[in-house]
C-alpha positions as a LaTeX table, in Angstrom:
\begin{tabular}{lrrr}
\hline
Residue & $x$ (\AA) & $y$ (\AA) & $z$ (\AA) \\
\hline
Met1 & $-20.14$ & $-2.35$ & 16.18 \\
Tyr2 & $-18.55$ & 0.90 & 15.05 \\
Leu3 & $-20.47$ & 4.07 & 14.21 \\
Leu4 & $-19.01$ & 6.12 & 11.36 \\
His5 & $-20.09$ & 9.75 & 11.14 \\
Tyr6 & $-19.76$ & 10.50 & 7.46 \\
Ala7 & $-20.57$ & 12.75 & 4.53 \\
Pro8 & $-20.69$ & 11.38 & 0.96 \\
Asp9 & $-17.39$ & 11.39 & $-0.93$ \\
Asn10 & $-15.57$ & 12.93 & 2.02 \\
Ala11 & $-12.59$ & 11.55 & 3.92 \\
Ser12 & $-15.03$ & 9.32 & 5.81 \\
Leu13 & $-15.19$ & 7.19 & 2.65 \\
Ile14 & $-11.56$ & 6.21 & 3.30 \\
Ile15 & $-12.62$ & 4.79 & 6.67 \\
Arg16 & $-15.68$ & 3.10 & 5.18 \\
Phe17 & $-13.46$ & 1.39 & 2.60 \\
Ala18 & $-11.08$ & 0.17 & 5.31 \\
Leu19 & $-13.93$ & $-1.15$ & 7.48 \\
Glu20 & $-15.42$ & $-2.96$ & 4.49 \\
Glu21 & $-12.05$ & $-4.44$ & 3.57 \\
Met22 & $-11.48$ & $-5.62$ & 7.15 \\
Gly23 & $-14.98$ & $-7.07$ & 7.36 \\
Gln24 & $-15.74$ & $-5.12$ & 10.53 \\
Pro25 & $-19.38$ & $-4.42$ & 11.41 \\
Tyr26 & $-20.32$ & $-0.75$ & 11.43 \\
Gln27 & $-23.21$ & 1.63 & 11.07 \\
Thr28 & $-23.19$ & 5.11 & 9.58 \\
Lys29 & $-24.67$ & 8.44 & 10.59 \\
Leu30 & $-24.89$ & 11.26 & 8.07 \\
Val31 & $-23.30$ & 14.60 & 8.90 \\
Asn32 & $-25.35$ & 17.01 & 6.80 \\
Arg33 & $-22.83$ & 19.47 & 5.41 \\
Ala34 & $-25.59$ & 21.44 & 3.64 \\
Val35 & $-26.65$ & 22.82 & 7.05 \\
Arg36 & $-23.12$ & 22.52 & 8.51 \\
Glu37 & $-23.97$ & 19.90 & 11.12 \\
Gln38 & $-20.22$ & 19.48 & 11.60 \\
Asp39 & $-20.30$ & 22.85 & 13.38 \\
Gly40 & $-23.18$ & 21.89 & 15.66 \\
Pro41 & $-22.88$ & 20.97 & 19.35 \\
Glu42 & $-23.65$ & 17.26 & 18.83 \\
Phe43 & $-20.82$ & 16.72 & 16.36 \\
Arg44 & $-18.40$ & 19.04 & 18.19 \\
Ala45 & $-18.95$ & 16.99 & 21.34 \\
Leu46 & $-17.43$ & 14.07 & 19.43 \\
Asn47 & $-14.75$ & 16.05 & 17.60 \\
Glu48 & $-14.02$ & 19.56 & 18.80 \\
Ile49 & $-12.00$ & 20.18 & 15.62 \\
Gly50 & $-15.20$ & 19.88 & 13.58 \\
Leu51 & $-13.81$ & 17.74 & 10.75 \\
Ile52 & $-15.27$ & 14.60 & 9.18 \\
Pro53 & $-14.82$ & 11.66 & 9.77 \\
Val54 & $-15.48$ & 10.57 & 13.32 \\
Leu55 & $-15.50$ & 6.90 & 14.26 \\
Glu56 & $-17.18$ & 5.93 & 17.51 \\
Thr57 & $-15.46$ & 2.92 & 19.05 \\
Pro58 & $-15.70$ & 1.02 & 22.35 \\
Gln59 & $-12.73$ & 3.14 & 23.49 \\
Gly60 & $-14.39$ & 6.42 & 22.55 \\
Ala61 & $-14.67$ & 8.67 & 19.50 \\
Leu62 & $-11.73$ & 8.95 & 17.13 \\
Ser63 & $-11.05$ & 11.61 & 14.51 \\
Glu64 & $-8.31$ & 12.42 & 11.98 \\
Thr65 & $-8.27$ & 10.03 & 9.02 \\
Gly66 & $-4.70$ & 8.80 & 9.43 \\
Ala67 & $-5.14$ & 8.21 & 13.17 \\
Ile68 & $-8.34$ & 6.21 & 12.65 \\
Leu69 & $-6.68$ & 4.06 & 9.98 \\
Leu70 & $-3.68$ & 3.38 & 12.19 \\
Trp71 & $-5.89$ & 2.56 & 15.18 \\
Leu72 & $-8.01$ & 0.15 & 13.13 \\
Ser73 & $-4.97$ & $-1.58$ & 11.65 \\
Glu74 & $-3.46$ & $-2.11$ & 15.09 \\
Thr75 & $-6.71$ & $-3.04$ & 16.83 \\
His76 & $-7.51$ & $-5.73$ & 14.25 \\
Ala77 & $-3.90$ & $-6.61$ & 13.30 \\
Ala78 & $-4.84$ & $-6.09$ & 9.67 \\
Met79 & $-4.02$ & $-4.10$ & 6.56 \\
Ala80 & $-0.63$ & $-2.77$ & 7.74 \\
Pro81 & 2.77 & $-4.02$ & 8.86 \\
Gln82 & 2.34 & $-4.55$ & 12.60 \\
Pro83 & 4.69 & $-3.28$ & 15.34 \\
Gly84 & 8.01 & $-5.08$ & 15.07 \\
Ala85 & 7.70 & $-5.85$ & 11.35 \\
Pro86 & 10.80 & $-4.84$ & 9.32 \\
Asp87 & 8.84 & $-2.51$ & 7.03 \\
Arg88 & 6.76 & $-0.93$ & 9.78 \\
Gly89 & 8.78 & 2.28 & 9.81 \\
Ala90 & 8.58 & 2.83 & 6.05 \\
Phe91 & 4.86 & 2.18 & 6.07 \\
Leu92 & 4.29 & 4.72 & 8.85 \\
Lys93 & 6.44 & 7.28 & 7.05 \\
Trp94 & 4.27 & 7.15 & 3.94 \\
Leu95 & 0.98 & 6.93 & 5.83 \\
Phe96 & 1.85 & 10.13 & 7.66 \\
Tyr97 & 3.20 & 11.76 & 4.49 \\
Thr98 & $-0.10$ & 11.00 & 2.79 \\
Ser99 & $-2.09$ & 12.43 & 5.69 \\
Asn100 & 0.08 & 15.42 & 6.58 \\
Thr101 & 1.27 & 16.51 & 3.13 \\
Leu102 & $-0.70$ & 15.05 & 0.23 \\
His103 & $-4.14$ & 15.31 & 1.81 \\
Ala104 & $-3.34$ & 18.70 & 3.33 \\
Asp105 & $-2.18$ & 20.13 & 0.00 \\
Leu106 & $-5.36$ & 18.92 & $-1.68$ \\
Arg107 & $-7.39$ & 20.80 & 0.91 \\
Met108 & $-5.35$ & 23.92 & 0.16 \\
Leu109 & $-5.97$ & 23.51 & $-3.57$ \\
Phe110 & $-9.69$ & 22.90 & $-3.18$ \\
Ala111 & $-10.24$ & 25.91 & $-0.89$ \\
Pro112 & $-7.63$ & 28.55 & $-1.83$ \\
Arg113 & $-9.64$ & 31.35 & $-0.26$ \\
Lys114 & $-8.97$ & 29.83 & 3.15 \\
Tyr115 & $-5.21$ & 29.74 & 2.66 \\
Ala116 & $-4.20$ & 32.70 & 0.48 \\
Pro117 & $-4.91$ & 36.46 & 0.35 \\
Pro118 & $-8.00$ & 37.40 & $-1.66$ \\
Glu119 & $-6.11$ & 39.19 & $-4.45$ \\
His120 & $-6.42$ & 37.37 & $-7.77$ \\
Arg121 & $-2.68$ & 37.03 & $-8.39$ \\
Ala122 & $-2.10$ & 35.76 & $-4.86$ \\
Gln123 & $-4.77$ & 33.11 & $-5.43$ \\
Glu124 & $-3.16$ & 32.12 & $-8.73$ \\
Met125 & 0.28 & 31.80 & $-7.13$ \\
His126 & $-1.17$ & 29.74 & $-4.29$ \\
Ile127 & $-2.84$ & 27.34 & $-6.75$ \\
Glu128 & 0.33 & 27.07 & $-8.86$ \\
Ala129 & 2.42 & 26.25 & $-5.79$ \\
Ala130 & $-0.10$ & 23.72 & $-4.48$ \\
Thr131 & $-0.36$ & 21.89 & $-7.79$ \\
Ala132 & 3.44 & 21.72 & $-8.10$ \\
Arg133 & 3.73 & 20.20 & $-4.61$ \\
Leu134 & 0.93 & 17.74 & $-5.36$ \\
Leu135 & 2.41 & 16.56 & $-8.64$ \\
Arg136 & 5.73 & 15.97 & $-6.90$ \\
Ala137 & 3.96 & 14.00 & $-4.15$ \\
Tyr138 & 2.03 & 11.83 & $-6.58$ \\
Gly139 & 5.25 & 11.20 & $-8.50$ \\
Leu140 & 7.05 & 10.12 & $-5.33$ \\
Ile141 & 4.33 & 7.66 & $-4.40$ \\
Asp142 & 4.08 & 6.36 & $-7.97$ \\
Arg143 & 7.79 & 5.54 & $-7.98$ \\
Leu144 & 7.50 & 4.07 & $-4.49$ \\
Gly145 & 4.74 & 1.72 & $-5.64$ \\
Ala146 & 6.81 & 0.53 & $-8.57$ \\
Gln147 & 9.44 & $-0.69$ & $-6.09$ \\
Gly148 & 7.15 & $-3.51$ & $-4.99$ \\
His149 & 6.30 & $-2.65$ & $-1.39$ \\
Gly150 & 3.67 & $-5.07$ & $-0.13$ \\
Trp151 & 1.68 & $-2.37$ & 1.63 \\
Leu152 & 1.02 & $-0.74$ & $-1.77$ \\
Asp153 & $-0.25$ & $-3.94$ & $-3.40$ \\
Pro154 & $-3.79$ & $-3.24$ & $-4.63$ \\
Asp155 & $-4.58$ & $-6.97$ & $-4.54$ \\
His156 & $-3.81$ & $-7.04$ & $-0.80$ \\
Pro157 & $-4.55$ & $-3.42$ & 0.12 \\
Ser158 & $-3.28$ & $-1.75$ & 3.25 \\
Val159 & $-5.01$ & 1.13 & 4.98 \\
Leu160 & $-2.59$ & 3.35 & 3.04 \\
Cys161 & $-4.10$ & 2.03 & $-0.21$ \\
Cys162 & $-7.53$ & 2.99 & 1.13 \\
Tyr163 & $-6.26$ & 6.50 & 1.79 \\
Leu164 & $-4.62$ & 6.89 & $-1.61$ \\
Ala165 & $-7.70$ & 5.62 & $-3.44$ \\
Leu166 & $-9.73$ & 8.70 & $-2.56$ \\
Leu167 & $-6.79$ & 11.03 & $-3.10$ \\
Leu168 & $-6.66$ & 9.74 & $-6.67$ \\
Arg169 & $-10.38$ & 10.31 & $-7.17$ \\
Trp170 & $-10.72$ & 13.82 & $-5.84$ \\
Pro171 & $-8.27$ & 15.78 & $-8.05$ \\
Gln172 & $-10.16$ & 14.51 & $-11.09$ \\
Leu173 & $-13.43$ & 16.00 & $-9.80$ \\
Tyr174 & $-13.09$ & 18.81 & $-7.28$ \\
Pro175 & $-13.74$ & 21.61 & $-7.03$ \\
Tyr176 & $-16.59$ & 21.37 & $-9.52$ \\
Asp177 & $-15.86$ & 24.73 & $-11.14$ \\
Ala178 & $-12.09$ & 24.27 & $-11.52$ \\
Asp179 & $-9.79$ & 23.28 & $-14.37$ \\
His180 & $-8.52$ & 19.74 & $-13.69$ \\
Asp181 & $-5.93$ & 19.65 & $-16.48$ \\
Trp182 & $-3.12$ & 19.77 & $-13.93$ \\
Phe183 & $-3.79$ & 16.15 & $-12.92$ \\
Asp184 & $-3.82$ & 13.22 & $-15.34$ \\
Leu185 & $-3.87$ & 9.75 & $-13.80$ \\
Asp186 & $-2.23$ & 8.41 & $-16.97$ \\
Asp187 & 0.96 & 10.23 & $-15.94$ \\
Phe188 & 1.32 & 7.91 & $-12.93$ \\
Pro189 & 1.34 & 4.32 & $-14.25$ \\
Phe190 & 1.53 & 2.57 & $-10.90$ \\
Leu191 & $-1.19$ & 4.71 & $-9.36$ \\
Gln192 & $-3.35$ & 4.24 & $-12.45$ \\
Lys193 & $-2.99$ & 0.47 & $-12.07$ \\
Met194 & $-3.75$ & 0.72 & $-8.36$ \\
Ala195 & $-6.92$ & 2.71 & $-9.00$ \\
Ala196 & $-8.17$ & 0.27 & $-11.61$ \\
Arg197 & $-7.58$ & $-2.71$ & $-9.31$ \\
Leu198 & $-8.96$ & $-1.17$ & $-6.13$ \\
Glu199 & $-12.24$ & $-0.14$ & $-7.72$ \\
Thr200 & $-12.96$ & $-3.77$ & $-8.65$ \\
Arg201 & $-12.64$ & $-5.05$ & $-5.08$ \\
Pro202 & $-15.96$ & $-6.08$ & $-3.48$ \\
Ala203 & $-15.21$ & $-3.98$ & $-0.40$ \\
Phe204 & $-14.68$ & $-0.84$ & $-2.44$ \\
Leu205 & $-17.69$ & $-1.55$ & $-4.63$ \\
Arg206 & $-19.88$ & $-1.74$ & $-1.53$ \\
Ala207 & $-18.49$ & 1.53 & $-0.21$ \\
Ala208 & $-18.84$ & 3.25 & $-3.58$ \\
Lys209 & $-22.42$ & 2.03 & $-4.04$ \\
Ala210 & $-23.41$ & 3.26 & $-0.59$ \\
Glu211 & $-22.31$ & 6.78 & $-1.53$ \\
Gly212 & $-23.43$ & 6.85 & $-5.18$ \\
Leu213 & $-20.01$ & 7.04 & $-6.83$ \\
Gly214 & $-20.83$ & 5.15 & $-10.03$ \\
Pro215 & $-19.14$ & 2.15 & $-11.70$ \\
Thr216 & $-15.62$ & 3.55 & $-12.14$ \\
Pro217 & $-15.14$ & 5.86 & $-9.14$ \\
Leu218 & $-11.34$ & 5.96 & $-9.35$ \\
Ser219 & $-10.26$ & 5.39 & $-12.95$ \\
Ala220 & $-13.00$ & 7.49 & $-14.58$ \\
Pro221 & $-14.87$ & 9.21 & $-11.76$ \\
Arg222 & $-18.10$ & 11.12 & $-12.09$ \\
His223 & $-19.85$ & 13.42 & $-9.68$ \\
Pro224 & $-21.55$ & 11.43 & $-6.93$ \\
Thr225 & $-25.28$ & 10.94 & $-6.62$ \\
Pro226 & $-25.53$ & 9.91 & $-2.97$ \\
Pro227 & $-28.75$ & 8.47 & $-1.58$ \\
Glu228 & $-28.54$ & 10.98 & 1.29 \\
Gly229 & $-26.60$ & 14.13 & 1.97 \\
Ser230 & $-24.25$ & 16.13 & $-0.24$ \\
Ala231 & $-20.61$ & 15.70 & $-1.16$ \\
Thr232 & $-19.97$ & 19.45 & $-0.82$ \\
\hline
\end{tabular}
């Protein structure tokens, strides 16, 4: 039995989706971001970095979304090309690209005050640069998916599909007070198809329901209404 420390509509949802898809038993424990529990001693004892998610396993607590996904896929020999498979290297390349570049650039876009000087023009330039990098990244993955790689098949999703699912949802919603015209899912036909297919899977529906994401959380997302905690 795993224990997932989570906050609604945070990166922990990626792990929840993967656990549901694998059929692995798990429990959840809310990290209340409204009072910054992620900065408290209990959470920092599990993850000194202070970021959500954390997954408690029989081998200890794991953090970092990409690392947890890779560990789960190897531990359960599921949802990824396994060591020795011909496409293992390509899969790892794009899993790490998604974690290190795409996800990181979204964080920079969502919280520009953390990454750029406070002057208005500096903030504008930071946002312009981040959106340009993100659009390029989404375009790369869209073209990659059209090439027919099995680990991007939404009908047999890999842990990379779980990761991308939430990275397609978030730019359509966050931050709440921002202009989202820079991102249009219609511009990425493969990713649009992936989103529509993934959100119909029973595993994703269970995860989405648990966090109050509504009936179309990827293709036409709305702000979450979680039963506990806050998404921001």
